[in-house]
PDB file of C-alpha atoms and ligand atoms in Angstrom:
ATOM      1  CA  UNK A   1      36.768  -7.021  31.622  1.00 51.00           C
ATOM      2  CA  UNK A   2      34.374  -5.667  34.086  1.00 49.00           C
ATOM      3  CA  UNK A   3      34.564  -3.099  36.521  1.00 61.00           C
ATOM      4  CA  UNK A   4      37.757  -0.085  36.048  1.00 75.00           C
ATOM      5  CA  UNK A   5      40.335  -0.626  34.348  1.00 90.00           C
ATOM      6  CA  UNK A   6      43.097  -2.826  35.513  1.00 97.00           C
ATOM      7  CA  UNK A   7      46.708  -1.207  34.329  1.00 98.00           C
ATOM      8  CA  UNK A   8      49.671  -3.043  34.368  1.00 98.00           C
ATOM      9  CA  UNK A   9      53.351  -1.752  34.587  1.00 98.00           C
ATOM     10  CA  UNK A  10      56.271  -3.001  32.120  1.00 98.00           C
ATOM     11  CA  UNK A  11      59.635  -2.437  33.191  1.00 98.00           C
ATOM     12  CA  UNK A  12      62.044  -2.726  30.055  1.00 98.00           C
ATOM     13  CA  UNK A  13      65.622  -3.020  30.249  1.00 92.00           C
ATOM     14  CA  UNK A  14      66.067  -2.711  33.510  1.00 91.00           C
ATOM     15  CA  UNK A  15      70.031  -3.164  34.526  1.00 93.00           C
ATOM     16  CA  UNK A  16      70.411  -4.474  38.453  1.00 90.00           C
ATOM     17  CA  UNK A  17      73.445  -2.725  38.905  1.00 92.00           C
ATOM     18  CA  UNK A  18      72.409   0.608  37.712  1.00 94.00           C
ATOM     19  CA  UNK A  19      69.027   0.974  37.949  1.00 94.00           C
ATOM     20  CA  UNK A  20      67.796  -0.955  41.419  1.00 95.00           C
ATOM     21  CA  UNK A  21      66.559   2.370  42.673  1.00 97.00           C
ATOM     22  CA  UNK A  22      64.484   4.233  39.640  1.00 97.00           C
ATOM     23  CA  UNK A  23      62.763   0.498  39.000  1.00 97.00           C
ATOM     24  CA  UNK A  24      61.757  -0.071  42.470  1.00 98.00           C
ATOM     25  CA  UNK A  25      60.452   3.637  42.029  1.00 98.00           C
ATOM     26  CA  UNK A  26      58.419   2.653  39.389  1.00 98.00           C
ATOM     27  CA  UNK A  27      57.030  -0.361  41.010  1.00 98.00           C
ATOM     28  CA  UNK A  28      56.302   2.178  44.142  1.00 98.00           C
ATOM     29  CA  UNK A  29      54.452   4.955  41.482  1.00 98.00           C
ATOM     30  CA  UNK A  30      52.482   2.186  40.036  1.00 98.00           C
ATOM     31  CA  UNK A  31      51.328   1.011  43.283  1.00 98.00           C
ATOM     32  CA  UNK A  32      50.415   4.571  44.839  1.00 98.00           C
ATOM     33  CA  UNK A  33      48.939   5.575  41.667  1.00 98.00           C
ATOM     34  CA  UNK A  34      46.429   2.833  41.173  1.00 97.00           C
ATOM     35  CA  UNK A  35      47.847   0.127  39.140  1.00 98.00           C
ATOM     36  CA  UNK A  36      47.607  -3.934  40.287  1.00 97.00           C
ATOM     37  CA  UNK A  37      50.910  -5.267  38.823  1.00 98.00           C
ATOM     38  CA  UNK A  38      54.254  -4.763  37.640  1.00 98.00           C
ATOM     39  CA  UNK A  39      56.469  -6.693  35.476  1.00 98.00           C
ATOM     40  CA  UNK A  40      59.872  -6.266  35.502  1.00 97.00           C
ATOM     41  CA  UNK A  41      61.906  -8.066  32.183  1.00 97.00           C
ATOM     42  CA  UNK A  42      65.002  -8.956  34.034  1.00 96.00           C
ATOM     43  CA  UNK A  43      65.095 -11.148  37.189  1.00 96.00           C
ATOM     44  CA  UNK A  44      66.094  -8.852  40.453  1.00 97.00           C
ATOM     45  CA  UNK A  45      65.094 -10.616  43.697  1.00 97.00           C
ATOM     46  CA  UNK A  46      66.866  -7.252  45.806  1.00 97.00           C
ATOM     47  CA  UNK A  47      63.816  -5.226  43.676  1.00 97.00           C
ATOM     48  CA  UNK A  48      60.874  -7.453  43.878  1.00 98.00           C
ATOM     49  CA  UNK A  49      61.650  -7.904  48.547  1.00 98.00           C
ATOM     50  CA  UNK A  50      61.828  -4.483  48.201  1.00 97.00           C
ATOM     51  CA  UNK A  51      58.271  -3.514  46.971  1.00 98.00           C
ATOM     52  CA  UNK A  52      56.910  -6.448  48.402  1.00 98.00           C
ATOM     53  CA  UNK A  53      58.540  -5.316  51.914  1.00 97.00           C
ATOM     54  CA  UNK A  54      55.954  -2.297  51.029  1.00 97.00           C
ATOM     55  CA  UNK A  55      53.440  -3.845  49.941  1.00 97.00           C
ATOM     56  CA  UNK A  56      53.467  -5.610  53.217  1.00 96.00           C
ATOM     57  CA  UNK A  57      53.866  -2.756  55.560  1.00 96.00           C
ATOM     58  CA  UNK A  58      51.680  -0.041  53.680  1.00 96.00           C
ATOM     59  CA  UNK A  59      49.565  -2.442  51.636  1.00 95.00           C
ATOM     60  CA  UNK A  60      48.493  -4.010  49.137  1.00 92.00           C
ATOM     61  CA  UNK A  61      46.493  -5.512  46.413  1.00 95.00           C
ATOM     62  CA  UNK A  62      49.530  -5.149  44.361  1.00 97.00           C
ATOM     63  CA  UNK A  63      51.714  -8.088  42.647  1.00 98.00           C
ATOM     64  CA  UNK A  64      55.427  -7.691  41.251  1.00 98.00           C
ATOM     65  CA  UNK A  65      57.501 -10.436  38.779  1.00 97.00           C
ATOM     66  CA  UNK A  66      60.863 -10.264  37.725  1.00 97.00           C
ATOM     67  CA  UNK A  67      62.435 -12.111  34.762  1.00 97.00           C
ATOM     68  CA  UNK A  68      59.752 -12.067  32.765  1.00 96.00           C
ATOM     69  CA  UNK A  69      60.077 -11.725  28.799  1.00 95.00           C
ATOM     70  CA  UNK A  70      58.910  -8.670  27.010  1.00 97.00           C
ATOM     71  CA  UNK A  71      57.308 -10.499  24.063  1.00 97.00           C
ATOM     72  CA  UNK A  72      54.606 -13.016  25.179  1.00 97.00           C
ATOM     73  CA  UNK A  73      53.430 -10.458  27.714  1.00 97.00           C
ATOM     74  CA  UNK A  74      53.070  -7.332  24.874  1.00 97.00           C
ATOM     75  CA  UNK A  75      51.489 -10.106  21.902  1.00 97.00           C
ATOM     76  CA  UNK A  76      49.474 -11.707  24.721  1.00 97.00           C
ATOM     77  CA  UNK A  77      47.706  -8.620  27.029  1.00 97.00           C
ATOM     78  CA  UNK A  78      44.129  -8.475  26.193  1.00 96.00           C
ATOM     79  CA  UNK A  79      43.961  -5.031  26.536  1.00 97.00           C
ATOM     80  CA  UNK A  80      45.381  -1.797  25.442  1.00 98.00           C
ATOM     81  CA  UNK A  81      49.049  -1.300  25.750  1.00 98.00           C
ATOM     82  CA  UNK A  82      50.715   2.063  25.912  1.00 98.00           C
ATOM     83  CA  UNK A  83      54.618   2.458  25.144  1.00 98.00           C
ATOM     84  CA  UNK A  84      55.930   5.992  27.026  1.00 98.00           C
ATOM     85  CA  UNK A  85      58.638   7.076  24.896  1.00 98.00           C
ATOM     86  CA  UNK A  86      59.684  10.806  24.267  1.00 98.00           C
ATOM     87  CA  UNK A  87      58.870  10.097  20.311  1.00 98.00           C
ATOM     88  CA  UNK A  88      55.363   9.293  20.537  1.00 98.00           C
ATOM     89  CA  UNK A  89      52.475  11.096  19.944  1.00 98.00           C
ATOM     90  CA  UNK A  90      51.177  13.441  22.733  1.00 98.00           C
ATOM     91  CA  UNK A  91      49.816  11.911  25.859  1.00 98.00           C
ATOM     92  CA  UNK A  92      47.176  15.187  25.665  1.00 98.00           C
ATOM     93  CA  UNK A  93      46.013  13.541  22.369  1.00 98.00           C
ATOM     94  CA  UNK A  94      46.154   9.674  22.985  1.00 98.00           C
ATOM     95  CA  UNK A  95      44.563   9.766  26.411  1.00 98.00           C
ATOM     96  CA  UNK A  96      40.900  10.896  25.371  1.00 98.00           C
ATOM     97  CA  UNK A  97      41.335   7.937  23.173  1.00 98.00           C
ATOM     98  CA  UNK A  98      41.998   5.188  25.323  1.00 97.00           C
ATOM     99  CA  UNK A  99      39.175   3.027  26.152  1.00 96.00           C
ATOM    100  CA  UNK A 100      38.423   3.254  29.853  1.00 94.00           C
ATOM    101  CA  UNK A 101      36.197  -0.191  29.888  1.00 94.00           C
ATOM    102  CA  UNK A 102      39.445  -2.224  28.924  1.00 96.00           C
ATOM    103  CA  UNK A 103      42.814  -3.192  30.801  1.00 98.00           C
ATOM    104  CA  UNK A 104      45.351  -1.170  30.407  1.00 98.00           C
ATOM    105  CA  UNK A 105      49.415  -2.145  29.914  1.00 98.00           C
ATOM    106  CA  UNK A 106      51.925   0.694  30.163  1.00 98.00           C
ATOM    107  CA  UNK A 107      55.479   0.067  29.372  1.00 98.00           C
ATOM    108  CA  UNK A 108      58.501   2.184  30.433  1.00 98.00           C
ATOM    109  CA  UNK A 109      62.115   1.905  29.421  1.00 97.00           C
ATOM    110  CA  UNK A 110      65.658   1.987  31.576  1.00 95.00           C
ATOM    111  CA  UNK A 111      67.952   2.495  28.332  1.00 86.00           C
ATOM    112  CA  UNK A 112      67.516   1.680  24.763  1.00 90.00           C
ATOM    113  CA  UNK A 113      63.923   0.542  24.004  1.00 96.00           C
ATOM    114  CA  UNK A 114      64.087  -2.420  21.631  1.00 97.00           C
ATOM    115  CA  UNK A 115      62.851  -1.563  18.073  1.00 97.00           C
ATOM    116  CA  UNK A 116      59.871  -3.991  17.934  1.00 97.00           C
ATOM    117  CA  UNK A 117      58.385  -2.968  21.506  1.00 98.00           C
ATOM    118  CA  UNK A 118      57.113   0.215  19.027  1.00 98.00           C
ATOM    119  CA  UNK A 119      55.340  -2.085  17.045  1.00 98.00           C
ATOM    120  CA  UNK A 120      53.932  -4.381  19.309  1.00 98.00           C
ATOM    121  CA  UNK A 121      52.190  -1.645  21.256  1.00 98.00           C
ATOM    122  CA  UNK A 122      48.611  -0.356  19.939  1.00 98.00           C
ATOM    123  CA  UNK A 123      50.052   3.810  21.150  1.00 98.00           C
ATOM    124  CA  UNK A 124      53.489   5.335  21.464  1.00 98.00           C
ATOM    125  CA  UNK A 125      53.106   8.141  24.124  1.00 98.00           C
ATOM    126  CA  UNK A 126      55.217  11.127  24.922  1.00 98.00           C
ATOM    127  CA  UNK A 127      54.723  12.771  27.788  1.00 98.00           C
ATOM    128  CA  UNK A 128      56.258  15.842  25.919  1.00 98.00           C
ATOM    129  CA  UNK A 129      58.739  15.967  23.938  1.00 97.00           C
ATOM    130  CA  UNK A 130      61.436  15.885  25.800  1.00 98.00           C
ATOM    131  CA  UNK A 131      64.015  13.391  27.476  1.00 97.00           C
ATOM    132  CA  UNK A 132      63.507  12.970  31.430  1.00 98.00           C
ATOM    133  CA  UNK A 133      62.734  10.097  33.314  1.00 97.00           C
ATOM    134  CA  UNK A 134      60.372   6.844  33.484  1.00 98.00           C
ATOM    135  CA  UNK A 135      59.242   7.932  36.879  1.00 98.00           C
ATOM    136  CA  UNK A 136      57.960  11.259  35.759  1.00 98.00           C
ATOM    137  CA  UNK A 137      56.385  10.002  32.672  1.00 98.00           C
ATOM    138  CA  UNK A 138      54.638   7.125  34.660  1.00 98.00           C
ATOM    139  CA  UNK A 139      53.116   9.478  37.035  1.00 98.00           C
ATOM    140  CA  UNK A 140      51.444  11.736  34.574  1.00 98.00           C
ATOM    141  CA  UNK A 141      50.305   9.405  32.520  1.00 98.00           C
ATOM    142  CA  UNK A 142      48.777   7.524  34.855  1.00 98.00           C
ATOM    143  CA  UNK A 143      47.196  10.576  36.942  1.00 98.00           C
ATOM    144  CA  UNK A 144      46.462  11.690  32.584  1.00 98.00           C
ATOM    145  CA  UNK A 145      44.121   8.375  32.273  1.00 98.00           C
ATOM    146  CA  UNK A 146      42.661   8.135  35.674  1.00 97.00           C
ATOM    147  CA  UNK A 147      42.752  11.477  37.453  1.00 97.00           C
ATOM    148  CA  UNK A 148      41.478  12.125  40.523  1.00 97.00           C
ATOM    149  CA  UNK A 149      40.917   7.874  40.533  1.00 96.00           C
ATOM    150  CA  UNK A 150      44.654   6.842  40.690  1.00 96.00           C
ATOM    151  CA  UNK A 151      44.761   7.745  44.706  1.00 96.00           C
ATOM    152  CA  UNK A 152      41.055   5.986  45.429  1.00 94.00           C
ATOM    153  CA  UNK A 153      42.459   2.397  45.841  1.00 93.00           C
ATOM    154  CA  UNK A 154      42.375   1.252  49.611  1.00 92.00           C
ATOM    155  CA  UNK A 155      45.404  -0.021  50.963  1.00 94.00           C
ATOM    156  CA  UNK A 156      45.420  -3.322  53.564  1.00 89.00           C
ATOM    157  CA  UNK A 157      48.204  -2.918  54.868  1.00 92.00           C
ATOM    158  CA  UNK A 158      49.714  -3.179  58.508  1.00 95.00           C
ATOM    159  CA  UNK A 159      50.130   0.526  58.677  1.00 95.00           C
ATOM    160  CA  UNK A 160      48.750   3.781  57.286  1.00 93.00           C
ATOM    161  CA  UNK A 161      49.005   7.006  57.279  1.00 94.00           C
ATOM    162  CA  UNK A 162      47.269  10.461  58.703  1.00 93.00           C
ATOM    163  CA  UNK A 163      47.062  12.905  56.529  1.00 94.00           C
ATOM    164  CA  UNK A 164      48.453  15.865  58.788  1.00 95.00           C
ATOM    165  CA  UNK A 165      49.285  19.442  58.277  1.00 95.00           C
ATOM    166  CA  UNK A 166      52.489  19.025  59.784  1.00 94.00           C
ATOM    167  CA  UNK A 167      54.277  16.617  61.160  1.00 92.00           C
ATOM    168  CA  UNK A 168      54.240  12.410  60.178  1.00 94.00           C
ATOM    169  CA  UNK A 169      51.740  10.552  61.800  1.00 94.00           C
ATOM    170  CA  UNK A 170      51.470   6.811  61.227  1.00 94.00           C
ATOM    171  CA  UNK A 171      49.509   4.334  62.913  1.00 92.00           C
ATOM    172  CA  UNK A 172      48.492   0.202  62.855  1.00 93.00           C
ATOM    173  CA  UNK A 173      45.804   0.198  60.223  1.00 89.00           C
ATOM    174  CA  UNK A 174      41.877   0.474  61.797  1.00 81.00           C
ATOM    175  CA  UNK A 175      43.123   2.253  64.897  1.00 81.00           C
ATOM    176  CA  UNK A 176      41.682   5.515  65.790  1.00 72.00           C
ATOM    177  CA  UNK A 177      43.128   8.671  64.930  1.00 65.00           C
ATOM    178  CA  UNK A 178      44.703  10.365  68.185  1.00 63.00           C
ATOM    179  CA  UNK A 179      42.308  12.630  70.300  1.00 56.00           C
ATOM    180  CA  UNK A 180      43.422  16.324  70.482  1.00 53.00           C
ATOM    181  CA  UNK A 181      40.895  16.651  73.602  1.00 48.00           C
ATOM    182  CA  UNK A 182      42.954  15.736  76.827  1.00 42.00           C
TER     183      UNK A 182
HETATM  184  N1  SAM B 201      67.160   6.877  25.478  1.00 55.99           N
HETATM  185  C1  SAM B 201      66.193   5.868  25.736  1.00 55.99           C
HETATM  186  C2  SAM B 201      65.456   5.479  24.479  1.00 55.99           C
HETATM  187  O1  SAM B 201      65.869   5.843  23.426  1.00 55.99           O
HETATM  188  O2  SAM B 201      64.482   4.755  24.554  1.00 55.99           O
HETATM  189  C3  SAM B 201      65.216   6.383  26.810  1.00 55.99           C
HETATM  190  C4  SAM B 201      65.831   6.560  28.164  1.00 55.99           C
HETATM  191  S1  SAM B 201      64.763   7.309  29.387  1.00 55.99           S
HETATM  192  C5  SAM B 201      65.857   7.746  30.670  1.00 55.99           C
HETATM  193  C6  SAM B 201      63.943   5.949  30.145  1.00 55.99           C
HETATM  194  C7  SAM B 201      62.459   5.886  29.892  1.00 55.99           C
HETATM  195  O3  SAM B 201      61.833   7.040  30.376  1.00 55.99           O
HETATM  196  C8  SAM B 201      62.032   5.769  28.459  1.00 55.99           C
HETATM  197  O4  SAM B 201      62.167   4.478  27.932  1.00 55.99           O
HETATM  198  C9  SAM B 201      60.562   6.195  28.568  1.00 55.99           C
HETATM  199  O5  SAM B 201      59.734   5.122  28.936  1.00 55.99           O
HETATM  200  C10 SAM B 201      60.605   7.241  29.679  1.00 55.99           C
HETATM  201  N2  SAM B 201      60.592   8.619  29.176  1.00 55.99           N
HETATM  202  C11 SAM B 201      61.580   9.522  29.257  1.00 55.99           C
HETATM  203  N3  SAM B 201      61.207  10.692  28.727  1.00 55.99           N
HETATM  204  C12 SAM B 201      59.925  10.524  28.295  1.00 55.99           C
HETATM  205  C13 SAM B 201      58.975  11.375  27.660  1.00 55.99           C
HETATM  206  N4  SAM B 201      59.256  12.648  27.344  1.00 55.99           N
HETATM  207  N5  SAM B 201      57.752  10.868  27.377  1.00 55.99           N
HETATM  208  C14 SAM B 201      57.447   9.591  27.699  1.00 55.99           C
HETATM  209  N6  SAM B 201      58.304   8.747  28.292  1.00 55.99           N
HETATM  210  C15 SAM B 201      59.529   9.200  28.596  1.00 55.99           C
END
Protein backbone atom coordinates (compact mmCIF):
# COMPACT_ATOMS: atom_id res chain seq x y z
CA UNK A 1 0.00 0.00 0.00
CA UNK A 2 0.97 3.49 -0.69
CA UNK A 3 -0.25 6.63 0.42
CA UNK A 4 -2.66 6.68 4.11
CA UNK A 5 -4.12 4.13 5.20
CA UNK A 6 -7.21 2.75 3.64
CA UNK A 7 -9.72 1.36 6.61
CA UNK A 8 -12.41 -0.74 5.93
CA UNK A 9 -15.68 -1.29 8.01
CA UNK A 10 -17.10 -4.94 8.95
CA UNK A 11 -20.53 -5.12 9.94
CA UNK A 12 -21.14 -8.55 11.83
CA UNK A 13 -24.37 -9.93 12.56
CA UNK A 14 -26.32 -7.49 11.47
CA UNK A 15 -30.30 -8.50 11.81
CA UNK A 16 -32.59 -6.41 9.04
CA UNK A 17 -35.38 -6.29 11.21
CA UNK A 18 -33.73 -4.99 14.24
CA UNK A 19 -30.87 -3.31 13.43
CA UNK A 20 -31.56 -1.28 9.87
CA UNK A 21 -30.93 1.93 11.73
CA UNK A 22 -27.56 1.46 14.06
CA UNK A 23 -25.93 -0.38 10.70
CA UNK A 24 -26.75 2.30 8.35
CA UNK A 25 -25.21 4.47 11.27
CA UNK A 26 -22.21 2.74 11.04
CA UNK A 27 -21.93 2.86 7.36
CA UNK A 28 -22.68 6.86 7.86
CA UNK A 29 -19.64 7.07 10.85
CA UNK A 30 -17.35 5.25 8.59
CA UNK A 31 -17.97 7.49 5.79
CA UNK A 32 -17.75 10.93 7.80
CA UNK A 33 -14.88 9.66 9.64
CA UNK A 34 -12.58 8.77 6.82
CA UNK A 35 -12.97 5.24 5.89
CA UNK A 36 -13.51 4.00 1.88
CA UNK A 37 -15.76 0.92 2.41
CA UNK A 38 -18.09 -0.98 4.36
CA UNK A 39 -19.07 -4.49 4.38
CA UNK A 40 -22.04 -5.55 5.74
CA UNK A 41 -22.30 -9.79 6.34
CA UNK A 42 -25.95 -10.07 5.67
CA UNK A 43 -27.66 -8.92 2.43
CA UNK A 44 -30.00 -5.62 3.17
CA UNK A 45 -30.77 -3.76 -0.08
CA UNK A 46 -33.18 -1.04 2.32
CA UNK A 47 -29.38 -0.37 4.08
CA UNK A 48 -27.02 -0.30 1.24
CA UNK A 49 -29.97 2.66 -1.02
CA UNK A 50 -29.79 4.18 2.06
CA UNK A 51 -26.04 5.15 2.38
CA UNK A 52 -25.68 5.16 -1.14
CA UNK A 53 -28.75 7.77 -1.30
CA UNK A 54 -25.91 9.73 0.87
CA UNK A 55 -23.27 9.04 -0.69
CA UNK A 56 -24.96 10.53 -3.65
CA UNK A 57 -26.30 13.68 -2.19
CA UNK A 58 -23.35 14.57 0.29
CA UNK A 59 -20.63 12.56 -1.43
CA UNK A 60 -18.56 10.25 -1.93
CA UNK A 61 -15.57 8.17 -2.55
CA UNK A 62 -17.22 5.66 -0.41
CA UNK A 63 -18.44 1.95 -1.46
CA UNK A 64 -21.00 -0.30 0.62
CA UNK A 65 -21.75 -4.43 0.05
CA UNK A 66 -24.17 -6.42 1.67
CA UNK A 67 -24.21 -10.24 1.93
CA UNK A 68 -20.89 -10.68 2.07
CA UNK A 69 -19.25 -13.59 4.26
CA UNK A 70 -17.22 -12.84 7.29
CA UNK A 71 -14.48 -15.42 6.61
CA UNK A 72 -12.78 -14.91 3.19
CA UNK A 73 -12.85 -11.17 3.84
CA UNK A 74 -11.01 -11.47 7.65
CA UNK A 75 -8.33 -14.59 6.19
CA UNK A 76 -8.01 -12.57 2.97
CA UNK A 77 -7.43 -8.50 3.99
CA UNK A 78 -3.89 -7.68 3.43
CA UNK A 79 -3.74 -5.49 6.12
CA UNK A 80 -4.29 -5.11 9.75
CA UNK A 81 -7.63 -6.02 11.12
CA UNK A 82 -9.00 -4.72 14.37
CA UNK A 83 -12.02 -6.58 16.21
CA UNK A 84 -13.90 -3.76 18.71
CA UNK A 85 -15.19 -5.81 21.40
CA UNK A 86 -15.62 -4.67 25.13
CA UNK A 87 -13.03 -7.70 26.08
CA UNK A 88 -10.11 -6.62 24.26
CA UNK A 89 -7.21 -4.99 25.19
CA UNK A 90 -7.31 -1.13 25.51
CA UNK A 91 -7.71 0.90 22.40
CA UNK A 92 -5.14 3.54 24.45
CA UNK A 93 -2.62 0.63 24.22
CA UNK A 94 -3.23 -1.05 20.73
CA UNK A 95 -3.48 2.17 18.78
CA UNK A 96 0.28 3.41 19.12
CA UNK A 97 0.81 0.00 17.76
CA UNK A 98 -0.94 -0.13 14.67
CA UNK A 99 1.03 0.41 11.64
CA UNK A 100 -0.09 3.59 9.93
CA UNK A 101 1.67 2.61 6.35
CA UNK A 102 -0.81 -0.46 6.05
CA UNK A 103 -4.70 -0.87 5.39
CA UNK A 104 -6.63 -1.04 8.02
CA UNK A 105 -10.00 -3.50 8.63
CA UNK A 106 -12.17 -2.74 11.65
CA UNK A 107 -14.93 -5.03 12.54
CA UNK A 108 -17.98 -4.25 14.73
CA UNK A 109 -20.67 -6.55 16.03
CA UNK A 110 -24.80 -6.25 16.18
CA UNK A 111 -25.22 -9.28 18.76
CA UNK A 112 -23.15 -12.23 19.56
CA UNK A 113 -19.70 -12.04 17.88
CA UNK A 114 -18.84 -15.48 16.52
CA UNK A 115 -16.00 -17.20 18.48
CA UNK A 116 -13.45 -17.48 15.62
CA UNK A 117 -13.82 -13.68 14.42
CA UNK A 118 -11.36 -13.33 17.84
CA UNK A 119 -8.96 -15.38 16.28
CA UNK A 120 -8.94 -14.38 12.91
CA UNK A 121 -8.22 -10.78 13.80
CA UNK A 122 -4.39 -9.69 14.42
CA UNK A 123 -6.03 -7.09 17.80
CA UNK A 124 -9.12 -7.35 19.96
CA UNK A 125 -9.93 -3.69 21.00
CA UNK A 126 -12.01 -2.29 23.77
CA UNK A 127 -12.89 0.93 23.70
CA UNK A 128 -13.18 0.60 27.59
CA UNK A 129 -14.38 -1.76 29.33
CA UNK A 130 -17.64 -1.45 29.22
CA UNK A 131 -20.83 -2.53 27.13
CA UNK A 132 -22.32 0.40 24.83
CA UNK A 133 -22.69 0.56 21.33
CA UNK A 134 -20.86 -0.17 17.82
CA UNK A 135 -21.46 3.40 16.86
CA UNK A 136 -19.64 4.85 19.78
CA UNK A 137 -16.83 2.46 19.66
CA UNK A 138 -16.40 3.06 15.82
CA UNK A 139 -16.10 6.70 16.27
CA UNK A 140 -13.35 6.71 18.78
CA UNK A 141 -11.47 4.35 17.42
CA UNK A 142 -11.35 5.67 14.32
CA UNK A 143 -10.83 9.49 15.47
CA UNK A 144 -8.03 7.11 18.16
CA UNK A 145 -5.99 5.98 14.83
CA UNK A 146 -6.37 8.96 12.65
CA UNK A 147 -7.15 12.06 14.67
CA UNK A 148 -7.48 15.20 13.45
CA UNK A 149 -7.20 13.13 9.70
CA UNK A 150 -10.60 11.26 9.88
CA UNK A 151 -12.59 14.71 8.85
CA UNK A 152 -9.78 15.72 5.94
CA UNK A 153 -11.38 13.56 3.15
CA UNK A 154 -13.18 15.79 0.46
CA UNK A 155 -16.55 14.96 -0.33
CA UNK A 156 -17.98 15.12 -4.27
CA UNK A 157 -21.02 15.24 -3.70
CA UNK A 158 -24.11 17.25 -5.12
CA UNK A 159 -24.38 19.22 -1.96
CA UNK A 160 -22.34 20.46 0.99
CA UNK A 161 -22.40 22.10 3.78
CA UNK A 162 -21.40 25.70 5.52
CA UNK A 163 -20.05 25.47 8.50
CA UNK A 164 -22.22 28.23 10.38
CA UNK A 165 -22.52 29.46 13.86
CA UNK A 166 -26.07 29.14 13.78
CA UNK A 167 -28.42 28.18 11.66
CA UNK A 168 -28.12 25.19 8.56
CA UNK A 169 -26.80 26.36 5.52
CA UNK A 170 -26.47 24.01 2.56
CA UNK A 171 -25.69 24.69 -0.87
CA UNK A 172 -24.98 22.80 -4.62
CA UNK A 173 -21.36 21.86 -4.22
CA UNK A 174 -18.67 24.69 -5.87
CA UNK A 175 -21.17 27.50 -5.41
CA UNK A 176 -20.18 30.48 -3.51
CA UNK A 177 -20.88 30.99 -0.04
CA UNK A 178 -23.74 33.74 0.38
CA UNK A 179 -22.56 37.46 0.61
CA UNK A 180 -23.44 39.17 3.96
CA UNK A 181 -22.72 42.65 2.07
CA UNK A 182 -26.12 43.78 0.45
N1 LIG B 1 -22.93 -8.75 23.50
C1 LIG B 1 -22.26 -8.73 22.24
C2 LIG B 1 -21.03 -9.60 22.27
O1 LIG B 1 -20.86 -10.35 23.18
O2 LIG B 1 -20.25 -9.56 21.34
C3 LIG B 1 -21.90 -7.27 21.90
C4 LIG B 1 -23.08 -6.40 21.62
S1 LIG B 1 -22.70 -4.67 21.37
C5 LIG B 1 -24.26 -3.89 21.48
C6 LIG B 1 -22.42 -4.52 19.64
C7 LIG B 1 -21.00 -4.18 19.27
O3 LIG B 1 -20.63 -2.95 19.83
C8 LIG B 1 -19.94 -5.15 19.69
O4 LIG B 1 -19.87 -6.29 18.88
C9 LIG B 1 -18.69 -4.27 19.56
O5 LIG B 1 -18.19 -4.26 18.25
C10 LIG B 1 -19.21 -2.89 19.95
N2 LIG B 1 -18.89 -2.52 21.33
C11 LIG B 1 -19.75 -2.35 22.35
N3 LIG B 1 -19.11 -1.97 23.46
C12 LIG B 1 -17.79 -1.90 23.13
C13 LIG B 1 -16.61 -1.55 23.85
N4 LIG B 1 -16.64 -1.20 25.15
N5 LIG B 1 -15.43 -1.56 23.19
C14 LIG B 1 -15.38 -1.90 21.88
N6 LIG B 1 -16.46 -2.24 21.16
C15 LIG B 1 -17.65 -2.23 21.77
Amino acid sequence: MSGPMRITVLRLGHRPERDKRITTHVCLTARALGCERVVVTERDDRVVEGVNDVVKRFGGPFAIESGAPYRPLLKNFPGTKVHLTMYGLPMQEVVPQIPKDRDLLVVVGAEKVPRDVYDLVDWNVAVGNQPHSEVAALALFLYAVQGDAAFAKTFQGQIEVEPSARGKVVRPRGEAAPSDES
